[in-house]
mmCIF file of C-alpha atoms in Angstrom:
data_model
loop_
_atom_site.group_PDB
_atom_site.id
_atom_site.type_symbol
_atom_site.label_atom_id
_atom_site.label_comp_id
_atom_site.label_asym_id
_atom_site.label_seq_id
_atom_site.Cartn_x
_atom_site.Cartn_y
_atom_site.Cartn_z
ATOM 1 C CA MET A 1 17.632 -6.055 6.491
ATOM 2 C CA SER A 2 15.801 -9.379 6.789
ATOM 3 C CA ALA A 3 13.710 -7.929 4.272
ATOM 4 C CA GLY A 4 16.461 -6.625 1.918
ATOM 5 C CA ARG A 5 18.388 -9.898 2.239
ATOM 6 C CA LYS A 6 14.897 -12.104 1.650
ATOM 7 C CA GLY A 7 14.834 -9.903 -1.821
ATOM 8 C CA LEU A 8 18.044 -10.327 -2.351
ATOM 9 C CA ALA A 9 17.292 -14.017 -2.535
ATOM 10 C CA ALA A 10 14.083 -13.594 -4.453
ATOM 11 C CA ASN A 11 16.387 -11.970 -7.493
ATOM 12 C CA ALA A 12 19.053 -15.335 -7.136
ATOM 13 C CA ARG A 13 16.248 -17.498 -8.382
ATOM 14 C CA PRO A 14 16.757 -16.453 -12.053
ATOM 15 C CA PHE A 15 20.474 -17.422 -11.893
ATOM 16 C CA ARG A 16 19.667 -20.712 -10.861
ATOM 17 C CA TYR A 17 17.705 -21.288 -13.226
ATOM 18 C CA GLY A 18 20.439 -20.050 -15.936
ATOM 19 C CA PHE A 19 23.656 -21.055 -14.641
ATOM 20 C CA PHE A 20 23.306 -25.036 -13.538
ATOM 21 C CA PRO A 21 21.844 -25.477 -16.759
ATOM 22 C CA VAL A 22 24.625 -23.642 -18.867
ATOM 23 C CA ILE A 23 27.196 -25.869 -16.718
ATOM 24 C CA ALA A 24 25.458 -29.130 -17.321
ATOM 25 C CA ILE A 25 25.649 -28.341 -21.614
ATOM 26 C CA GLY A 26 29.239 -27.191 -21.385
ATOM 27 C CA PHE A 27 30.308 -30.271 -19.368
ATOM 28 C CA LEU A 28 28.589 -32.464 -22.040
ATOM 29 C CA LEU A 29 29.273 -30.973 -25.387
ATOM 30 C CA PHE A 30 33.126 -30.100 -24.510
ATOM 31 C CA GLU A 31 34.479 -32.967 -22.285
ATOM 32 C CA GLU A 32 33.467 -36.549 -22.171
ATOM 33 C CA PRO A 33 32.412 -37.760 -19.648
ATOM 34 C CA GLY A 34 31.030 -41.202 -18.459
ATOM 35 C CA VAL A 35 27.651 -42.211 -18.359
ATOM 36 C CA ALA A 36 27.392 -42.350 -14.105
ATOM 37 C CA GLN A 37 29.298 -38.892 -14.847
ATOM 38 C CA ALA A 38 27.218 -37.041 -16.891
ATOM 39 C CA VAL A 39 23.958 -38.252 -14.857
ATOM 40 C CA ALA A 40 25.044 -37.169 -12.133
ATOM 41 C CA VAL A 41 25.790 -33.715 -13.143
ATOM 42 C CA THR A 42 22.984 -33.392 -15.707
ATOM 43 C CA CYS A 43 20.282 -34.652 -13.048
ATOM 44 C CA TRP A 44 21.870 -32.261 -9.903
ATOM 45 C CA CYS A 45 21.757 -28.982 -12.401
ATOM 46 C CA ALA A 46 18.145 -29.699 -13.506
ATOM 47 C CA LEU A 47 16.859 -30.638 -9.996
ATOM 48 C CA TRP A 48 19.164 -28.314 -7.729
ATOM 49 C CA PRO A 49 17.573 -25.036 -9.033
ATOM 50 C CA PRO A 50 13.726 -26.208 -8.332
ATOM 51 C CA ALA A 51 14.644 -27.749 -5.034
ATOM 52 C CA ALA A 52 16.076 -24.328 -3.782
ATOM 53 C CA ASP A 53 13.181 -22.254 -4.760
ATOM 54 C CA PHE A 54 10.667 -24.134 -2.997
ATOM 55 C CA ILE A 55 12.817 -24.070 -0.100
ATOM 56 C CA SER A 56 13.497 -20.122 -0.376
ATOM 57 C CA ARG A 57 10.748 -19.426 -0.771
ATOM 58 C CA ARG A 58 9.481 -20.974 2.685
ATOM 59 C CA GLY A 59 12.347 -19.961 4.574
ATOM 60 C CA ASP A 60 13.194 -16.523 6.050
ATOM 61 C CA ALA A 61 16.707 -14.959 5.207
ATOM 62 C CA THR A 62 18.851 -16.763 7.707
ATOM 63 C CA LEU A 63 17.853 -20.186 6.274
ATOM 64 C CA ASN A 64 18.236 -18.756 2.628
ATOM 65 C CA LEU A 65 22.077 -18.121 3.483
ATOM 66 C CA ARG A 66 22.296 -21.536 4.909
ATOM 67 C CA LEU A 67 20.686 -22.838 1.614
ATOM 68 C CA HIS A 68 23.599 -20.941 -0.326
ATOM 69 C CA LEU A 69 26.016 -22.612 1.443
ATOM 70 C CA ALA A 70 24.417 -25.783 1.224
ATOM 71 C CA GLU A 71 24.685 -24.938 -2.372
ATOM 72 C CA VAL A 72 28.550 -24.756 -2.527
ATOM 73 C CA VAL A 73 28.997 -27.623 -0.791
ATOM 74 C CA LEU A 74 26.890 -29.910 -2.566
ATOM 75 C CA THR A 75 27.771 -28.513 -5.784
ATOM 76 C CA CYS A 76 31.491 -28.570 -5.348
ATOM 77 C CA PHE A 77 31.789 -31.923 -3.723
ATOM 78 C CA LEU A 78 29.545 -33.208 -6.925
ATOM 79 C CA PHE A 79 31.572 -31.691 -9.642
ATOM 80 C CA ALA A 80 34.638 -32.253 -8.375
ATOM 81 C CA ALA A 81 33.946 -35.782 -7.938
ATOM 82 C CA SER A 82 32.494 -36.152 -11.868
ATOM 83 C CA GLY A 83 36.064 -34.613 -12.718
ATOM 84 C CA LEU A 84 35.471 -31.223 -13.998
ATOM 85 C CA PRO A 85 38.729 -29.721 -15.513
ATOM 86 C CA GLN A 86 40.241 -27.361 -13.715
ATOM 87 C CA PRO A 87 39.457 -23.799 -15.453
ATOM 88 C CA LEU A 88 35.366 -24.771 -15.296
ATOM 89 C CA LEU A 89 35.875 -25.542 -11.595
ATOM 90 C CA GLN A 90 37.840 -22.565 -10.843
ATOM 91 C CA ALA A 91 34.921 -20.966 -12.498
ATOM 92 C CA ILE A 92 31.984 -22.327 -10.530
ATOM 93 C CA CYS A 93 33.688 -21.740 -7.485
ATOM 94 C CA ILE A 94 34.506 -18.247 -8.385
ATOM 95 C CA ILE A 95 30.772 -17.595 -9.442
ATOM 96 C CA LEU A 96 29.434 -19.224 -6.056
ATOM 97 C CA VAL A 97 31.549 -17.322 -3.732
ATOM 98 C CA MET A 98 30.465 -14.069 -5.572
ATOM 99 C CA SER A 99 26.724 -15.177 -5.553
ATOM 100 C CA ASN A 100 27.191 -15.673 -1.644
ATOM 101 C CA ALA A 101 28.575 -12.562 -1.232
ATOM 102 C CA LEU A 102 25.972 -10.855 -2.982
ATOM 103 C CA GLN A 103 23.719 -12.749 -0.197
ATOM 104 C CA GLY A 104 25.755 -11.715 3.086
ATOM 105 C CA GLY A 105 29.232 -9.406 2.228
ATOM 106 C CA LEU A 106 32.005 -10.561 2.989
ATOM 107 C CA ASN A 107 31.087 -12.685 5.919
ATOM 108 C CA GLN A 108 29.082 -14.766 4.074
ATOM 109 C CA ALA A 109 32.017 -15.171 1.310
ATOM 110 C CA ALA A 110 34.248 -15.942 3.887
ATOM 111 C CA TRP A 111 31.855 -19.251 5.119
ATOM 112 C CA THR A 112 31.707 -19.740 1.196
ATOM 113 C CA ILE A 113 35.656 -20.468 1.132
ATOM 114 C CA ALA A 114 35.352 -22.344 4.363
ATOM 115 C CA TRP A 115 33.001 -24.803 2.818
ATOM 116 C CA CYS A 116 34.058 -25.127 -0.531
ATOM 117 C CA ALA A 117 38.124 -25.804 -0.286
ATOM 118 C CA PRO A 118 37.055 -29.296 2.225
ATOM 119 C CA ALA A 119 33.830 -30.213 -0.213
ATOM 120 C CA LEU A 120 36.526 -29.547 -3.023
ATOM 121 C CA ALA A 121 39.229 -31.982 -1.490
ATOM 122 C CA ALA A 122 36.260 -34.261 -0.722
ATOM 123 C CA GLY A 123 35.045 -34.411 -4.079
ATOM 124 C CA MET A 124 38.670 -35.374 -5.907
ATOM 125 C CA LEU A 125 39.513 -38.131 -3.619
ATOM 126 C CA VAL A 126 36.253 -39.613 -4.197
ATOM 127 C CA GLY A 127 36.663 -39.463 -7.822
ATOM 128 C CA ALA A 128 39.636 -39.263 -10.432
ATOM 129 C CA PRO A 129 42.770 -36.786 -9.298
ATOM 130 C CA PRO A 130 42.710 -33.855 -11.560
ATOM 131 C CA ALA A 131 46.005 -32.459 -13.504
ATOM 132 C CA MET A 132 47.866 -29.772 -11.367
ATOM 133 C CA PRO A 133 47.114 -26.581 -12.636
ATOM 134 C CA GLU A 134 49.844 -24.097 -13.748
ATOM 135 C CA PRO A 135 50.881 -21.820 -10.936
ATOM 136 C CA SER A 136 50.352 -18.826 -12.893
ATOM 137 C CA SER A 137 46.459 -19.860 -13.355
ATOM 138 C CA VAL A 138 46.131 -20.848 -9.792
ATOM 139 C CA PHE A 139 47.139 -16.960 -8.815
ATOM 140 C CA ALA A 140 45.160 -15.759 -11.648
ATOM 141 C CA ALA A 141 42.053 -17.685 -10.421
ATOM 142 C CA LEU A 142 42.555 -16.367 -6.743
ATOM 143 C CA LEU A 143 42.697 -12.560 -8.228
ATOM 144 C CA LEU A 144 39.993 -13.071 -9.943
ATOM 145 C CA LEU A 145 38.135 -14.296 -7.060
ATOM 146 C CA VAL A 146 39.036 -11.500 -4.411
ATOM 147 C CA TYR A 147 37.995 -8.784 -6.953
ATOM 148 C CA CYS A 148 34.644 -10.555 -7.708
ATOM 149 C CA MET A 149 34.328 -10.612 -3.628
ATOM 150 C CA LEU A 150 35.084 -6.770 -3.295
ATOM 151 C CA VAL A 151 32.442 -6.019 -6.082
ATOM 152 C CA ALA A 152 29.660 -8.346 -4.803
ATOM 153 C CA HIS A 153 30.225 -6.396 -1.389
ATOM 154 C CA VAL A 154 29.857 -3.059 -2.822
ATOM 155 C CA ALA A 155 26.878 -4.409 -4.329
ATOM 156 C CA PHE A 156 25.558 -5.893 -1.545
ATOM 157 C CA GLY A 157 25.783 -2.942 0.506
ATOM 158 C CA ARG A 158 24.209 -1.228 -1.966
ATOM 159 C CA VAL A 159 21.177 -2.993 -2.746
ATOM 160 C CA LEU A 160 20.468 -3.257 1.244
ATOM 161 C CA ALA A 161 20.392 0.461 1.641
ATOM 162 C CA THR A 162 18.325 1.234 -1.757
ATOM 163 C CA HIS A 163 15.799 -1.582 -0.640
ATOM 164 C CA GLY A 164 16.256 0.363 3.241
ATOM 165 C CA GLU A 165 15.277 3.632 0.960
ATOM 166 C CA ARG A 166 12.339 2.010 -1.198
ATOM 167 C CA THR A 167 10.940 0.444 2.790
ATOM 168 C CA ARG A 168 11.538 4.191 4.334
ATOM 169 C CA ALA A 169 9.812 5.637 1.196
ATOM 170 C CA ALA A 170 6.984 3.594 1.100
ATOM 171 C CA ALA A 171 6.309 4.178 4.757
ATOM 172 C CA ARG A 172 6.146 7.894 4.114
ATOM 173 C CA ASN A 173 3.812 8.065 1.359
ATOM 174 C CA THR A 174 1.299 5.648 3.137
ATOM 175 C CA ARG A 175 1.573 7.861 6.388
ATOM 176 C CA LEU A 176 1.384 10.957 3.598
ATOM 177 C CA GLN A 177 -1.529 9.381 1.886
ATOM 178 C CA LYS A 178 -3.498 9.080 4.938
ATOM 179 C CA TYR A 179 -3.731 13.750 5.028
ATOM 180 C CA LEU A 180 -5.184 13.568 1.904
ATOM 181 C CA PRO A 181 -8.532 12.270 0.260
ATOM 182 C CA HIS A 182 -8.511 9.193 -0.816
ATOM 183 C CA THR A 183 -9.575 10.362 -4.672
ATOM 184 C CA LEU A 184 -6.677 12.366 -4.387
ATOM 185 C CA ALA A 185 -3.991 9.879 -3.168
ATOM 186 C CA ARG A 186 -4.716 7.429 -6.075
ATOM 187 C CA ARG A 187 -4.290 10.379 -8.789
ATOM 188 C CA VAL A 188 -1.286 10.852 -6.814
ATOM 189 C CA ASP A 189 -0.591 7.481 -7.279
ATOM 190 C CA ALA A 190 -1.022 7.745 -10.886
ATOM 191 C CA ASP A 191 1.637 10.960 -11.547
ATOM 192 C CA GLU A 192 -2.230 12.553 -12.435
ATOM 193 C CA ARG A 193 -1.499 16.268 -11.311
ATOM 194 C CA PRO A 194 -4.688 17.675 -10.242
ATOM 195 C CA ARG A 195 -6.201 20.280 -12.640
ATOM 196 C CA LEU A 196 -8.262 22.567 -11.547
ATOM 197 C CA GLU A 197 -11.664 22.560 -12.783
ATOM 198 C CA ARG A 198 -15.569 23.108 -12.285
ATOM 199 C CA ARG A 199 -17.557 20.067 -11.753
ATOM 200 C CA TRP A 200 -21.466 20.678 -10.057
ATOM 201 C CA LEU A 201 -20.546 18.586 -6.516
ATOM 202 C CA VAL A 202 -22.365 18.067 -3.598
ATOM 203 C CA ILE A 203 -20.949 19.419 -0.407
ATOM 204 C CA VAL A 204 -22.190 17.857 2.797
ATOM 205 C CA PHE A 205 -20.184 20.017 6.028
ATOM 206 C CA ALA A 206 -20.788 17.114 9.594
ATOM 207 C CA ASP A 207 -19.786 18.952 12.827
ATOM 208 C CA LEU A 208 -20.383 16.994 16.208
ATOM 209 C CA ALA A 209 -23.110 18.767 18.411
ATOM 210 C CA GLY A 210 -21.938 19.768 22.005
ATOM 211 C CA PHE A 211 -17.888 18.616 21.201
ATOM 212 C CA THR A 212 -16.537 21.617 21.942
ATOM 213 C CA THR A 213 -18.371 22.378 25.329
ATOM 214 C CA LEU A 214 -17.659 18.661 26.039
ATOM 215 C CA VAL A 215 -13.643 19.094 24.991
ATOM 216 C CA GLU A 216 -13.455 21.590 28.149
ATOM 217 C CA ARG A 217 -14.619 18.620 30.556
ATOM 218 C CA LEU A 218 -12.192 15.966 29.146
ATOM 219 C CA GLN A 219 -8.393 15.081 29.326
ATOM 220 C CA MET A 220 -6.217 15.490 25.902
ATOM 221 C CA GLU A 221 -5.913 11.809 25.599
ATOM 222 C CA GLU A 222 -10.244 11.267 26.508
ATOM 223 C CA VAL A 223 -10.564 13.889 23.836
ATOM 224 C CA ALA A 224 -7.924 12.053 21.152
ATOM 225 C CA THR A 225 -9.832 9.000 21.836
ATOM 226 C CA MET A 226 -13.098 10.207 20.781
ATOM 227 C CA LEU A 227 -12.229 12.455 17.644
ATOM 228 C CA ASP A 228 -9.534 9.568 16.408
ATOM 229 C CA GLY A 229 -12.942 7.142 16.597
ATOM 230 C CA TYR A 230 -15.111 10.157 15.204
ATOM 231 C CA LEU A 231 -13.095 10.790 12.192
ATOM 232 C CA GLN A 232 -12.582 7.233 11.546
ATOM 233 C CA CYS A 233 -16.073 6.516 11.304
ATOM 234 C CA ILE A 234 -16.692 9.901 9.176
ATOM 235 C CA ALA A 235 -14.233 8.684 7.039
ATOM 236 C CA GLY A 236 -15.390 5.444 6.611
ATOM 237 C CA VAL A 237 -19.447 6.259 5.975
ATOM 238 C CA THR A 238 -18.244 8.619 3.266
ATOM 239 C CA ARG A 239 -16.000 6.681 1.158
ATOM 240 C CA LYS A 240 -18.506 4.045 1.272
ATOM 241 C CA TRP A 241 -21.387 6.284 -0.093
ATOM 242 C CA GLY A 242 -18.673 7.226 -2.780
ATOM 243 C CA GLY A 243 -17.926 10.293 -1.344
ATOM 244 C CA ALA A 244 -14.834 12.133 0.051
ATOM 245 C CA LEU A 245 -13.694 13.194 3.498
ATOM 246 C CA SER A 246 -12.008 16.566 1.644
ATOM 247 C CA LYS A 247 -10.701 18.284 4.993
ATOM 248 C CA VAL A 248 -10.911 17.580 8.928
ATOM 249 C CA LEU A 249 -11.947 20.895 10.755
ATOM 250 C CA GLY A 250 -11.372 20.030 14.527
ATOM 251 C CA ASP A 251 -14.623 18.271 15.075
ATOM 252 C CA GLY A 252 -16.091 18.765 11.674
ATOM 253 C CA ALA A 253 -15.752 17.893 8.109
ATOM 254 C CA LEU A 254 -15.945 18.755 4.535
ATOM 255 C CA LEU A 255 -17.647 16.076 2.520
ATOM 256 C CA VAL A 256 -18.048 16.125 -1.185
ATOM 257 C CA PHE A 257 -19.429 13.876 -3.786
ATOM 258 C CA GLY A 258 -19.555 13.866 -7.292
ATOM 259 C CA GLU A 259 -15.382 14.387 -7.365
ATOM 260 C CA GLU A 260 -15.039 11.287 -9.835
ATOM 261 C CA GLY A 261 -18.131 12.384 -11.912
ATOM 262 C CA ASN A 262 -19.416 9.099 -12.669
ATOM 263 C CA ASP A 263 -23.064 9.802 -11.320
ATOM 264 C CA SER A 264 -26.092 11.864 -12.324
ATOM 265 C CA ARG A 265 -26.999 14.563 -9.666
ATOM 266 C CA ARG A 266 -30.285 12.916 -8.314
ATOM 267 C CA GLN A 267 -27.754 9.647 -7.610
ATOM 268 C CA LEU A 268 -25.277 11.991 -5.763
ATOM 269 C CA VAL A 269 -27.942 13.882 -3.613
ATOM 270 C CA ALA A 270 -29.090 10.015 -2.518
ATOM 271 C CA HIS A 271 -25.368 9.220 -1.908
ATOM 272 C CA ALA A 272 -24.984 12.083 0.338
ATOM 273 C CA LEU A 273 -28.137 11.887 2.214
ATOM 274 C CA GLY A 274 -27.728 8.166 2.892
ATOM 275 C CA CYS A 275 -24.516 9.160 3.888
ATOM 276 C CA CYS A 276 -25.922 11.376 6.461
ATOM 277 C CA LYS A 277 -28.271 8.667 7.646
ATOM 278 C CA GLU A 278 -25.900 5.825 8.366
ATOM 279 C CA LEU A 279 -23.394 8.603 10.390
ATOM 280 C CA ASP A 280 -26.825 9.389 12.374
ATOM 281 C CA VAL A 281 -26.508 4.859 13.239
ATOM 282 C CA GLU A 282 -23.065 4.567 13.521
ATOM 283 C CA LEU A 283 -22.611 7.640 15.912
ATOM 284 C CA GLU A 284 -25.119 6.337 17.697
ATOM 285 C CA ARG A 285 -22.795 2.514 18.235
ATOM 286 C CA LEU A 286 -19.849 5.332 18.673
ATOM 287 C CA THR A 287 -21.682 6.583 21.750
ATOM 288 C CA GLY A 288 -22.094 3.332 23.127
ATOM 289 C CA ASP A 289 -18.540 2.436 22.609
ATOM 290 C CA TRP A 290 -17.282 5.913 24.067
ATOM 291 C CA GLN A 291 -19.994 5.307 27.682
ATOM 292 C CA SER A 292 -18.089 1.415 27.766
ATOM 293 C CA LEU A 293 -14.705 2.922 27.821
ATOM 294 C CA GLY A 294 -15.837 5.466 31.203
ATOM 295 C CA LEU A 295 -16.339 8.798 28.725
ATOM 296 C CA PRO A 296 -18.945 11.106 29.274
ATOM 297 C CA GLY A 297 -21.438 12.825 26.039
ATOM 298 C CA SER A 298 -23.060 11.345 22.785
ATOM 299 C CA ALA A 299 -21.776 11.662 19.181
ATOM 300 C CA THR A 300 -25.040 13.854 17.927
ATOM 301 C CA VAL A 301 -23.964 15.002 14.299
ATOM 302 C CA LYS A 302 -25.619 18.307 12.851
ATOM 303 C CA THR A 303 -25.369 18.381 9.249
ATOM 304 C CA GLY A 304 -25.586 21.132 6.137
ATOM 305 C CA VAL A 305 -26.058 20.001 2.316
ATOM 306 C CA ALA A 306 -26.035 22.116 -0.906
ATOM 307 C CA SER A 307 -24.792 21.453 -4.301
ATOM 308 C CA GLY A 308 -23.914 23.280 -7.792
ATOM 309 C CA TYR A 309 -20.855 23.988 -9.600
ATOM 310 C CA CYS A 310 -17.518 23.881 -7.926
ATOM 311 C CA SER A 311 -14.266 24.848 -8.378
ATOM 312 C CA LEU A 312 -11.579 21.846 -7.585
ATOM 313 C CA GLY A 313 -8.359 20.987 -7.595
ATOM 314 C CA ASP A 314 -4.560 22.417 -6.969
ATOM 315 C CA TRP A 315 -5.216 25.937 -5.128
ATOM 316 C CA GLY A 316 -1.763 28.178 -4.259
ATOM 317 C CA GLY A 317 1.806 27.839 -5.362
ATOM 318 C CA GLY A 318 5.556 27.916 -4.561
ATOM 319 C CA GLU A 319 6.388 25.344 -2.107
ATOM 320 C CA ARG A 320 2.530 24.604 -0.628
ATOM 321 C CA LEU A 321 0.102 23.565 -2.244
ATOM 322 C CA GLU A 322 -3.838 22.597 -1.127
ATOM 323 C CA TYR A 323 -5.964 20.068 -2.945
ATOM 324 C CA THR A 324 -9.486 22.083 -1.752
ATOM 325 C CA VAL A 325 -13.014 22.959 -3.054
ATOM 326 C CA ILE A 326 -14.198 26.334 -3.494
ATOM 327 C CA GLY A 327 -17.393 27.993 -4.518
ATOM 328 C CA HIS A 328 -20.791 28.947 -3.629
ATOM 329 C CA PRO A 329 -22.482 25.741 -2.282
ATOM 330 C CA VAL A 330 -19.391 24.929 0.016
ATOM 331 C CA ASN A 331 -20.478 28.267 2.184
ATOM 332 C CA LEU A 332 -23.721 27.448 1.710
ATOM 333 C CA ALA A 333 -23.476 23.956 3.480
ATOM 334 C CA SER A 334 -21.331 25.577 6.363
ATOM 335 C CA ARG A 335 -23.813 28.097 6.915
ATOM 336 C CA LEU A 336 -27.280 25.577 7.274
ATOM 337 C CA GLN A 337 -24.372 23.095 9.206
ATOM 338 C CA ASP A 338 -24.396 26.208 11.720
ATOM 339 C CA LEU A 339 -28.022 26.527 11.864
ATOM 340 C CA ALA A 340 -28.943 22.872 12.121
ATOM 341 C CA ASP A 341 -29.631 21.505 15.403
ATOM 342 C CA ALA A 342 -28.097 18.044 16.928
ATOM 343 C CA GLY A 343 -29.306 15.154 15.037
ATOM 344 C CA GLU A 344 -30.531 17.178 12.007
ATOM 345 C CA THR A 345 -30.008 17.707 8.066
ATOM 346 C CA LEU A 346 -30.404 20.787 6.588
ATOM 347 C CA LEU A 347 -31.059 21.364 2.535
ATOM 348 C CA CYS A 348 -30.588 24.063 0.578
ATOM 349 C CA GLU A 349 -33.314 24.652 -2.000
ATOM 350 C CA ARG A 350 -31.666 23.188 -4.616
ATOM 351 C CA THR A 351 -30.872 20.299 -3.024
ATOM 352 C CA ALA A 352 -34.149 19.592 -2.003
ATOM 353 C CA LEU A 353 -35.521 19.528 -5.267
ATOM 354 C CA LEU A 354 -33.398 16.616 -6.071
ATOM 355 C CA ALA A 355 -33.913 14.802 -2.933
ATOM 356 C CA GLU A 356 -36.345 11.913 -2.759
ATOM 357 C CA VAL A 357 -36.947 11.920 0.405
ATOM 358 C CA PRO A 358 -39.988 13.627 3.180
ATOM 359 C CA LEU A 359 -39.020 16.998 3.651
ATOM 360 C CA SER A 360 -40.424 20.058 5.606
ATOM 361 C CA ARG A 361 -41.488 22.845 4.105
ATOM 362 C CA VAL A 362 -39.813 25.695 2.911
ATOM 363 C CA MET A 363 -37.780 27.645 6.022
ATOM 364 C CA ARG A 364 -35.547 31.002 5.636
ATOM 365 C CA ARG A 365 -32.833 32.716 7.234
ATOM 366 C CA ALA A 366 -30.148 35.210 7.187
ATOM 367 C CA VAL A 367 -26.865 33.809 7.389
ATOM 368 C CA LYS A 368 -23.605 35.950 7.090
ATOM 369 C CA GLY A 369 -22.147 36.784 3.790
ATOM 370 C CA LEU A 370 -25.084 35.160 1.776
ATOM 371 C CA GLY A 371 -28.129 37.325 2.939
ATOM 372 C CA GLU A 372 -30.936 35.277 3.087
ATOM 373 C CA VAL A 373 -31.239 31.608 1.851
ATOM 374 C CA GLY A 374 -34.092 29.102 1.692
ATOM 375 C CA PHE A 375 -33.450 25.655 3.310
ATOM 376 C CA ARG A 376 -35.618 22.437 4.285
ATOM 377 C CA LYS A 377 -35.113 20.127 6.776
ATOM 378 C CA ILE A 378 -35.036 16.626 6.191
ATOM 379 C CA GLU A 379 -38.253 14.632 8.074
ATOM 380 C CA ARG A 380 -37.197 11.480 7.690
ATOM 381 C CA LEU A 381 -34.341 9.389 5.640
ATOM 382 C CA THR A 382 -35.533 5.719 4.460
ATOM 383 C CA GLY A 383 -34.950 3.589 1.508
ATOM 384 C CA LEU A 384 -31.537 4.618 1.150
ATOM 385 C CA GLU A 385 -28.748 1.812 0.428
ATOM 386 C CA PRO A 386 -24.859 2.541 0.600
ATOM 387 C CA ARG A 387 -23.570 2.318 -3.411
ATOM 388 C CA MET A 388 -20.798 0.342 -2.203
ATOM 389 C CA ARG A 389 -23.171 -2.541 -1.131
ATOM 390 C CA GLU A 390 -25.166 -2.352 -4.267
ATOM 391 C CA GLU A 391 -22.167 -3.347 -6.163
ATOM 392 C CA GLN A 392 -20.740 -5.925 -3.706
ATOM 393 C CA VAL A 393 -24.452 -7.800 -4.428
ATOM 394 C CA ARG A 394 -24.783 -7.524 -8.296
ATOM 395 C CA PRO A 395 -22.535 -9.747 -9.405
ATOM 396 C CA GLU A 396 -23.851 -11.788 -6.497
ATOM 397 C CA GLU A 397 -26.675 -12.266 -8.241
ATOM 398 C CA GLU A 398 -25.512 -12.068 -11.465
ATOM 399 C CA ALA A 399 -23.284 -14.967 -10.684
ATOM 400 C CA ARG A 400 -26.711 -16.771 -9.660
#
């Protein structure tokens, strides 16, 4: 509610900047005020909008409502003391009451009337007493005032309801985006429907070695703590290297490099292997965190890497769609990850041709569904730096 009223206070700024100068211009053009009256009204109309803007920007919703009441008291007193004609004074009072009803509903409007009347009376006592208005004119002004108050109150309720819906929708959107790869979340924000396309990708399957056995000995709260830290680590490191966490499979993860299609194949392989290297480092740190919390076990990842053309985009139809990647490299990376031991990274032969790291000799093994496959094991990962770090350093070097 406070946030909605804060937004309403922001909406009042342009009305102040337009409303008060128009009053000053009309008063000077259609009346013949004295010098003191003209200076007082002109200065107030020129200085009050920026002063109110300055105060409202630094205040909360309650302060803004009090600011509106202060505006009513000071404006009514000054304009009544300056001898504004009755029709103009009535119009100003109606506008001020309606403005307050828009800010705080009928309760704020009632406070406005309660403060407006004595301020007008005090101003008339200080200035020249105005001529008594016609009864019909007073009745018309009151009728218009009541109507404007009701309209403003309805508008106030609808604005708050709309703001509440937008806030809830934004919260839901933020939560739902956490279930999506960050590359897809950007496309959803841009109203871009992910089309089904064929693209050359590097696929990494990562799995937390020995975690299934460990889960059987832990409480659910402990499992949740370990998995949360592990998946947060996977997501952060993958994004850092320009990849996307496409799918979470228990303690396993499917990582995709090349969705945005901005890098060469050799660069994509380097980014994928750099991600694997940093995962080893970060999981060692994560193991230390777990042990400091008294949790048993260690975080050691095993990974399988394959590359080639895959189909990427929306799959399914009707009420359920799945944004995923399908193709031979996906299946091959999954099988290589199954073959890997804890702490190992296995590459298919095609990916090994693009890798610029020390590799073992070619090994062959028959795997389910793919027959015999050739692969190589990474002996050592050195000389790899994250792409995001390069992008951050480069502007600083250019500035120097």
